[in-house]
Tab-separated table of C-alpha atoms in Angstrom:
chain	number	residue	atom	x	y	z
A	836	UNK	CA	2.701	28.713	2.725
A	837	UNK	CA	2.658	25.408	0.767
A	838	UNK	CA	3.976	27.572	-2.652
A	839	UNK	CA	6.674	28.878	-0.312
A	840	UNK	CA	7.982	25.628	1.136
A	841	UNK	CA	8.002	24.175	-2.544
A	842	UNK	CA	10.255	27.080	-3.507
A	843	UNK	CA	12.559	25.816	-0.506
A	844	UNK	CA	12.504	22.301	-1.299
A	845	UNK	CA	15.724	20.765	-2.271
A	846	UNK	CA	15.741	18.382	-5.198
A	847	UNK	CA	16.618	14.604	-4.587
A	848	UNK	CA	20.302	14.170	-5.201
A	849	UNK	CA	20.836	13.079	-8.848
A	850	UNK	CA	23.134	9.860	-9.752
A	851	UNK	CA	25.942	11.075	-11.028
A	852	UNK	CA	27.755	8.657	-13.469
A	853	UNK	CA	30.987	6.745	-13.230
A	854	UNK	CA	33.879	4.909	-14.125
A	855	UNK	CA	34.115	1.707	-12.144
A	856	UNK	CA	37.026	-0.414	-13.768
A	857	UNK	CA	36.049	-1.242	-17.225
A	858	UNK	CA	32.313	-0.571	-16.321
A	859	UNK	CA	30.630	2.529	-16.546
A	860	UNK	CA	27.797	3.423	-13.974
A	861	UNK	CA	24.690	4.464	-15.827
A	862	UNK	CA	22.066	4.427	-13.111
A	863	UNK	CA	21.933	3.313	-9.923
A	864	UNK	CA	19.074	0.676	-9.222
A	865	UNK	CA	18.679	0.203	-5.562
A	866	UNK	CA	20.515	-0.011	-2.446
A	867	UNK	CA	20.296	-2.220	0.122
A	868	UNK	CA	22.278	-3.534	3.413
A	869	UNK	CA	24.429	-5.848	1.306
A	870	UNK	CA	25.214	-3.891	-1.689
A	871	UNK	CA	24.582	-1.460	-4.497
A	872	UNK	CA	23.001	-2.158	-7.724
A	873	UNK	CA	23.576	-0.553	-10.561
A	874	UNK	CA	22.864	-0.327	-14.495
A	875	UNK	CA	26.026	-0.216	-16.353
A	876	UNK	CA	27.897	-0.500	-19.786
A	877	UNK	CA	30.803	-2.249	-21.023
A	878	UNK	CA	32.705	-0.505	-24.195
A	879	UNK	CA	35.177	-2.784	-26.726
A	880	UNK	CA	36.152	-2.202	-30.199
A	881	UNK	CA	34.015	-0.139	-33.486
A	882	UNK	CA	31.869	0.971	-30.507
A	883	UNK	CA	30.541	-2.115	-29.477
A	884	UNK	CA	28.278	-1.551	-25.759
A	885	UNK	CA	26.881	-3.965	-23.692
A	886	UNK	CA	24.178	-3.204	-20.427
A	887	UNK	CA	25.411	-4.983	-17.396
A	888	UNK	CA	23.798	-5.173	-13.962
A	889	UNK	CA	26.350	-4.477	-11.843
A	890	UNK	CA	26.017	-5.677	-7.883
A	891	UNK	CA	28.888	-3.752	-5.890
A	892	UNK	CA	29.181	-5.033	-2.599
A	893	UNK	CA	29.126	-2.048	0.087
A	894	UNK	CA	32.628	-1.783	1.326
A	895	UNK	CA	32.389	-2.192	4.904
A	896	UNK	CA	31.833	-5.813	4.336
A	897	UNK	CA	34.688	-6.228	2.171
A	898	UNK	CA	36.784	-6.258	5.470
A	899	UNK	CA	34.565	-9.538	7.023
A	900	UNK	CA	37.120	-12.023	5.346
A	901	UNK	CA	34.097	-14.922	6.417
A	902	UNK	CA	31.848	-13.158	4.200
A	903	UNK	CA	34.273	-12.590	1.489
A	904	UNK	CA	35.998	-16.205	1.151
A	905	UNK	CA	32.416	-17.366	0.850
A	906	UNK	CA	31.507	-14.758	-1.753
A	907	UNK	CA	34.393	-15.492	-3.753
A	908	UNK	CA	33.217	-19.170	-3.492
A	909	UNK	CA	29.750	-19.332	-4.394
A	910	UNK	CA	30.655	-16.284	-7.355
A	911	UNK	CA	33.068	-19.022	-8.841
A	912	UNK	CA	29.844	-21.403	-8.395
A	913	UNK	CA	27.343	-19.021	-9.679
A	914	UNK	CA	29.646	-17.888	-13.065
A	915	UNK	CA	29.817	-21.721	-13.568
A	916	UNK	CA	25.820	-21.676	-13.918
A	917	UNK	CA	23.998	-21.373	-17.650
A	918	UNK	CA	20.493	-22.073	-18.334
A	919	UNK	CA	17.994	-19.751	-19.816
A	920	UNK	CA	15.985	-19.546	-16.654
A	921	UNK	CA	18.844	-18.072	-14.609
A	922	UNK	CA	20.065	-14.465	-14.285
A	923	UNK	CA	23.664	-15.002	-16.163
A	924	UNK	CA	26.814	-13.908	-14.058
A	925	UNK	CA	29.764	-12.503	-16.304
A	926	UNK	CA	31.824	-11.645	-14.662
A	927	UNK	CA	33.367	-11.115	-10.155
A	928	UNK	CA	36.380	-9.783	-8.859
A	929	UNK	CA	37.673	-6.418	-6.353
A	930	UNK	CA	37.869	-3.179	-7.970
A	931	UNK	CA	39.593	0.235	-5.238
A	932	UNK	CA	37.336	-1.577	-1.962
A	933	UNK	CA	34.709	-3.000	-3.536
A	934	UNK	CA	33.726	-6.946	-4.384
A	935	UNK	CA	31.429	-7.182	-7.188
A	936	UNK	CA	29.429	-9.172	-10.090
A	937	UNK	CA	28.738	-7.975	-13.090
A	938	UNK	CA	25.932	-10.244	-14.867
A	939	UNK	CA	22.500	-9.844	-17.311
A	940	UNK	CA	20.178	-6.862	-17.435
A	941	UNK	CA	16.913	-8.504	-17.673
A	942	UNK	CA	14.417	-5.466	-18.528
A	943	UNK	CA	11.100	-6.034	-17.130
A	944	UNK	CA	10.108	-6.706	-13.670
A	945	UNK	CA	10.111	-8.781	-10.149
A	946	UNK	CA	7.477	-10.975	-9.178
A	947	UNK	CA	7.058	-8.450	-6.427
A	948	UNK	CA	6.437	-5.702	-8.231
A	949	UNK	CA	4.196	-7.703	-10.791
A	950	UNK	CA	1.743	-8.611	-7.590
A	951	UNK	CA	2.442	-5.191	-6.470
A	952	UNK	CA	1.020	-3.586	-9.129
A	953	UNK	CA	-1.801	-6.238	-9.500
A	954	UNK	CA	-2.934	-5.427	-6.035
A	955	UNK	CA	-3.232	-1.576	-6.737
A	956	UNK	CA	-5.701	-2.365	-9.238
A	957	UNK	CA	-7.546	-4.941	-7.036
A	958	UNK	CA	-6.650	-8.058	-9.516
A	959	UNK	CA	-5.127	-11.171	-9.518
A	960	UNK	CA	-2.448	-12.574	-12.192
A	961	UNK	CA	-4.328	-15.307	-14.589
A	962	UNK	CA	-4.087	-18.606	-13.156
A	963	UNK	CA	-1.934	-20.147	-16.279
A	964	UNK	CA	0.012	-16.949	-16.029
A	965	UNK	CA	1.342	-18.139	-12.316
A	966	UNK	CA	1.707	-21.958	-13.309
A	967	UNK	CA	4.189	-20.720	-16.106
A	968	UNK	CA	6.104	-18.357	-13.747
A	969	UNK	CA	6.311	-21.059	-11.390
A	970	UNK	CA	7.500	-23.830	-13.655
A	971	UNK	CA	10.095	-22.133	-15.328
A	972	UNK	CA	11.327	-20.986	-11.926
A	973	UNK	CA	11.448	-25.131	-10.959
A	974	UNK	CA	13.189	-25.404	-14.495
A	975	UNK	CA	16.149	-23.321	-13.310
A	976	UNK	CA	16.139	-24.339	-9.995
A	977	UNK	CA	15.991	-28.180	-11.609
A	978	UNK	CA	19.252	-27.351	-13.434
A	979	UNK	CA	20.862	-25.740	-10.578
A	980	UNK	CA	20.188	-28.285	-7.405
A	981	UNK	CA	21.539	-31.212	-10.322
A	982	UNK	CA	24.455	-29.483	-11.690
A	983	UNK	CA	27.904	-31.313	-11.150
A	984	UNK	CA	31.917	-30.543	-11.436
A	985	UNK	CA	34.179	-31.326	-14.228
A	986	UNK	CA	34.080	-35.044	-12.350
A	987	UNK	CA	30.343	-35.658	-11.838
A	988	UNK	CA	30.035	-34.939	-8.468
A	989	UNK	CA	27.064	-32.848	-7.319
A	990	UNK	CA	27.685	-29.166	-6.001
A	991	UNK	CA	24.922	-29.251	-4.136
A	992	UNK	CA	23.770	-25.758	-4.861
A	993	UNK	CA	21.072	-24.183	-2.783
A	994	UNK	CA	19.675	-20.856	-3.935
A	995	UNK	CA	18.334	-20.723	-0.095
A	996	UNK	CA	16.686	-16.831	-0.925
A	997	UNK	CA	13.707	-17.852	-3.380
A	998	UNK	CA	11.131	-14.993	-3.071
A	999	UNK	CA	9.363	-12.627	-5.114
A	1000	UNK	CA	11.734	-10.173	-5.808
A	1001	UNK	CA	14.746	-12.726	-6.847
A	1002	UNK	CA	11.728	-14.322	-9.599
A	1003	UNK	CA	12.573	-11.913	-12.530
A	1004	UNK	CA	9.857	-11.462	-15.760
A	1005	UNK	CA	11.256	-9.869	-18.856
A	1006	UNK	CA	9.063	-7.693	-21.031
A	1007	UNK	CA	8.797	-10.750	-23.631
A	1008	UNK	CA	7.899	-13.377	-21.435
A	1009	UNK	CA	11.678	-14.730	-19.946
A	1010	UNK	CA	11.171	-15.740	-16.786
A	1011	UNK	CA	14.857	-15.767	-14.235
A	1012	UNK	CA	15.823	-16.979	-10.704
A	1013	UNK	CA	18.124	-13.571	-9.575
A	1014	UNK	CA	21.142	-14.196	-7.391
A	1015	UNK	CA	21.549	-17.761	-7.585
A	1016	UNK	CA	24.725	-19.162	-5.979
A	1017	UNK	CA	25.482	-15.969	-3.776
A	1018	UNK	CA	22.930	-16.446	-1.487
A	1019	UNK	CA	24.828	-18.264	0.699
A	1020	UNK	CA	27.280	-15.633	1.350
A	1021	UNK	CA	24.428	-13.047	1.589
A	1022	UNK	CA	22.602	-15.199	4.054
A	1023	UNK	CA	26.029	-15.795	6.599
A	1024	UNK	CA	25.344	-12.100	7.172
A	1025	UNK	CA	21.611	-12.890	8.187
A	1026	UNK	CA	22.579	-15.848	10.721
A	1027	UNK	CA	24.353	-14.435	13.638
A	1028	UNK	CA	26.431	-16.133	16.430
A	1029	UNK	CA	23.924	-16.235	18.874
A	1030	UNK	CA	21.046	-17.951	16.146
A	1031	UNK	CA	18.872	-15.482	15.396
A	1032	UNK	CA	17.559	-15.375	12.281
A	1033	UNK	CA	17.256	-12.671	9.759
A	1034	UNK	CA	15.972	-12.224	6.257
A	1035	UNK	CA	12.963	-12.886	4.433
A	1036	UNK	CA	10.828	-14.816	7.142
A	1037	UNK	CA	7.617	-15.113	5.106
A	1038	UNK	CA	9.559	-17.093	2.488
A	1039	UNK	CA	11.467	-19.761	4.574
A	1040	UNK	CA	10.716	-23.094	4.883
A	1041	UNK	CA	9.820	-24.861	7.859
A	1042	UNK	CA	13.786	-26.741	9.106
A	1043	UNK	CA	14.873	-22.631	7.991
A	1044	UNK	CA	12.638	-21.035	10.172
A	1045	UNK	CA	13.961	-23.819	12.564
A	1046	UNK	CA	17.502	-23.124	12.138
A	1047	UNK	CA	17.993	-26.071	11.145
A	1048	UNK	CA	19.881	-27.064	8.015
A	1049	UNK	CA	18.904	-26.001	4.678
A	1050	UNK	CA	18.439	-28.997	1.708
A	1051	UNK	CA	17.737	-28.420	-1.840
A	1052	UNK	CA	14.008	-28.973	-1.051
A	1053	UNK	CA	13.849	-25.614	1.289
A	1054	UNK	CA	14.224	-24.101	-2.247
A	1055	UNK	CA	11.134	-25.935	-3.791
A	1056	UNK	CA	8.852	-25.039	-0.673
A	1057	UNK	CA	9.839	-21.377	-1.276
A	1058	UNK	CA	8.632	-21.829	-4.866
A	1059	UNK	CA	4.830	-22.940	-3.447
A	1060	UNK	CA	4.374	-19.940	-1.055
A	1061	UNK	CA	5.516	-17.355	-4.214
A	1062	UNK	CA	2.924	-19.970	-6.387
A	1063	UNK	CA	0.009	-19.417	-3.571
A	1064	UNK	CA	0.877	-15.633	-3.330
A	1065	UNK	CA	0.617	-15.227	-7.304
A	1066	UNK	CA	-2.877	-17.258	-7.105
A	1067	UNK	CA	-4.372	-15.410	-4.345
A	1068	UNK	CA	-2.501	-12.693	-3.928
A	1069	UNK	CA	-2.012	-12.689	-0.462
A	1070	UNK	CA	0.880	-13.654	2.006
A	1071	UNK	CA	0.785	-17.162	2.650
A	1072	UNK	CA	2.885	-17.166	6.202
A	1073	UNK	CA	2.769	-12.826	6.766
A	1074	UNK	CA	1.505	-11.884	9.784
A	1075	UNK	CA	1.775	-8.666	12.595
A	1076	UNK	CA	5.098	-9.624	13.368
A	1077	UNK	CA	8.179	-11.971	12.409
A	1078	UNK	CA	7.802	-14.493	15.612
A	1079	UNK	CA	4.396	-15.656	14.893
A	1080	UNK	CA	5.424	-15.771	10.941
A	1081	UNK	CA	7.967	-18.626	12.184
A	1082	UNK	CA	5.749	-20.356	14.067
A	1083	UNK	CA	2.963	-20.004	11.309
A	1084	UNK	CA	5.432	-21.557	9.045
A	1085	UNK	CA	7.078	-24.069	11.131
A	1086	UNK	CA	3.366	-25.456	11.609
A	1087	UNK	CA	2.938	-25.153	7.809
A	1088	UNK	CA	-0.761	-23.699	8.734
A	1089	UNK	CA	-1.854	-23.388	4.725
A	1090	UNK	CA	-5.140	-22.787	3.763
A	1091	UNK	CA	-6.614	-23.959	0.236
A	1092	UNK	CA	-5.772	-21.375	-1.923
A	1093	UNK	CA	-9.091	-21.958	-3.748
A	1094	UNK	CA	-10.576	-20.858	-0.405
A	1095	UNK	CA	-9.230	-16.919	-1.678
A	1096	UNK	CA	-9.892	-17.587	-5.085
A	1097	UNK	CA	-12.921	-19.991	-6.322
A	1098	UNK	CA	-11.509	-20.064	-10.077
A	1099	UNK	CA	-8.287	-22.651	-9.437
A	1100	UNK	CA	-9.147	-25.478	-10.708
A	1101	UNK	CA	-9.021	-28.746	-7.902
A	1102	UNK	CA	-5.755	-30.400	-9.343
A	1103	UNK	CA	-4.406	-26.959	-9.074
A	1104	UNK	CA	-5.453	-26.667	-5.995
A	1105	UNK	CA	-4.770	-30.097	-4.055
């Protein structure tokens, strides 16, 4: 029976390639509710290629003009940012229905599949290994949160979506804050009219998780629950659902994280 509903299986559908503007679609990456992601190349001249990520934005919400003035803001923002510890963006614009950035293929992984993977094998990731993730996260977010226009003024960038899976690792060592400077518009989509909250709940800080306004600092308490789940890998605010999550983190209820794992060091762990 089992040999004769293998024979009547249907394969899973296969990515075909294609032409997208100048870019060519390789390999689709993941989808989501926002958007598709996808692996691409860029041809020029005596065969020159380039990978590109490619992050198409799904094309019903090309027709919420909120969403899209404030993607086209924060892109403009976001292409504006270079430093070594964030995910370059090359490149925005509308091609047939769809918005989209085109910025740098990191290969290697997410924080979230990193602790993932460490959890499958009942491990944790090396103490200094976390501490180096985590500082060269505060590095970009550092250059970010101070960067000014053309007349010194502050932007006042807020990444406001720091969490596991926007912390990118490179096979040699590169560490990258993902999506910084689009957030924003992502997260307009998350806040409806009547204030409820949606999104990553386990990651928020306490005035997010109160609706209240986000600062520059929301970003760097976001940073300490992704350092205290790479220490002891477990979820610092995660609980059986998302309403007691908020109130967990709104009463910043923190345990030591040496009380999960007895070899961080005091400093570490004050």
């Amino acid at each position: 029976e089992v040999a004769r509903m293998d024979s009547q299986a249907q394969p899973p559908p296969t990515f075909q390639p294609e032409l997208f503007g100048k870019y060519f679609l390789i390999d689709r990456v993941a989808t989501g509710g926002m958007a598709e992601i996808f692996k691409a190349k860029t041809y020029s001249t005596a065969g020159f290629e380039k990978l590109q990520v490619i992050k198409r934005i799904l094309a019903h919400l090309s027709d919420n003009e909120d969403f899209v003035s404030m993607f086209i803001d924060e892109a403009k923002i976001s292409v504006s940012l270079q430093h070594a510890n964030l995910v370059q963006i090359y490149d925005f614009g509308k091609i047939r229905d769809n918005y989209y950035i085109a910025m740098e293929l990191v290969e290697g992984k997410d924080v979230k599949q990193i602790l993932r993977k460490l959890a499958q094998k009942r491990k944790l990731l090396p103490e200094e290994f976390a501490i180096f993730i985590a500082h060269e996260v505060c590095k970009g977010l550092d250059y970010a949160h101070k960067k000014t226009n053309l007349q010194g003024e502050p932007l006042g960038i807020i990444h406001r979506d720091m969490s596991p899976s926007n912390v990118l690792v490179s096979y040699s060592g590169e560490v990258k804050i993902a999506d910084f400077g689009i957030a924003k518009a992502e997260m307009s989509t998350y806040n409806t009219k009547d204030g409820v909250l949606k999104g990553k709940f386990e990651y928020m800080s306490p005035e997010q998780a109160r609706g209240e306004d986000v600062t520059q600092q929301s970003d760097i308490f976001s940073v300490g629950i992704i350092l205290y789940e790479m220490l002891t890998g477990r979820r610092l605010f995660k609980t059986e659902n998302e309403i007691k999550t908020l109130e967990k983190i709104k009463a910043v209820s923190i345990r030591p994280p040496s009380s999960m794992n007895p070899n961080i060091p005091q400093r570490l762990d004050e």
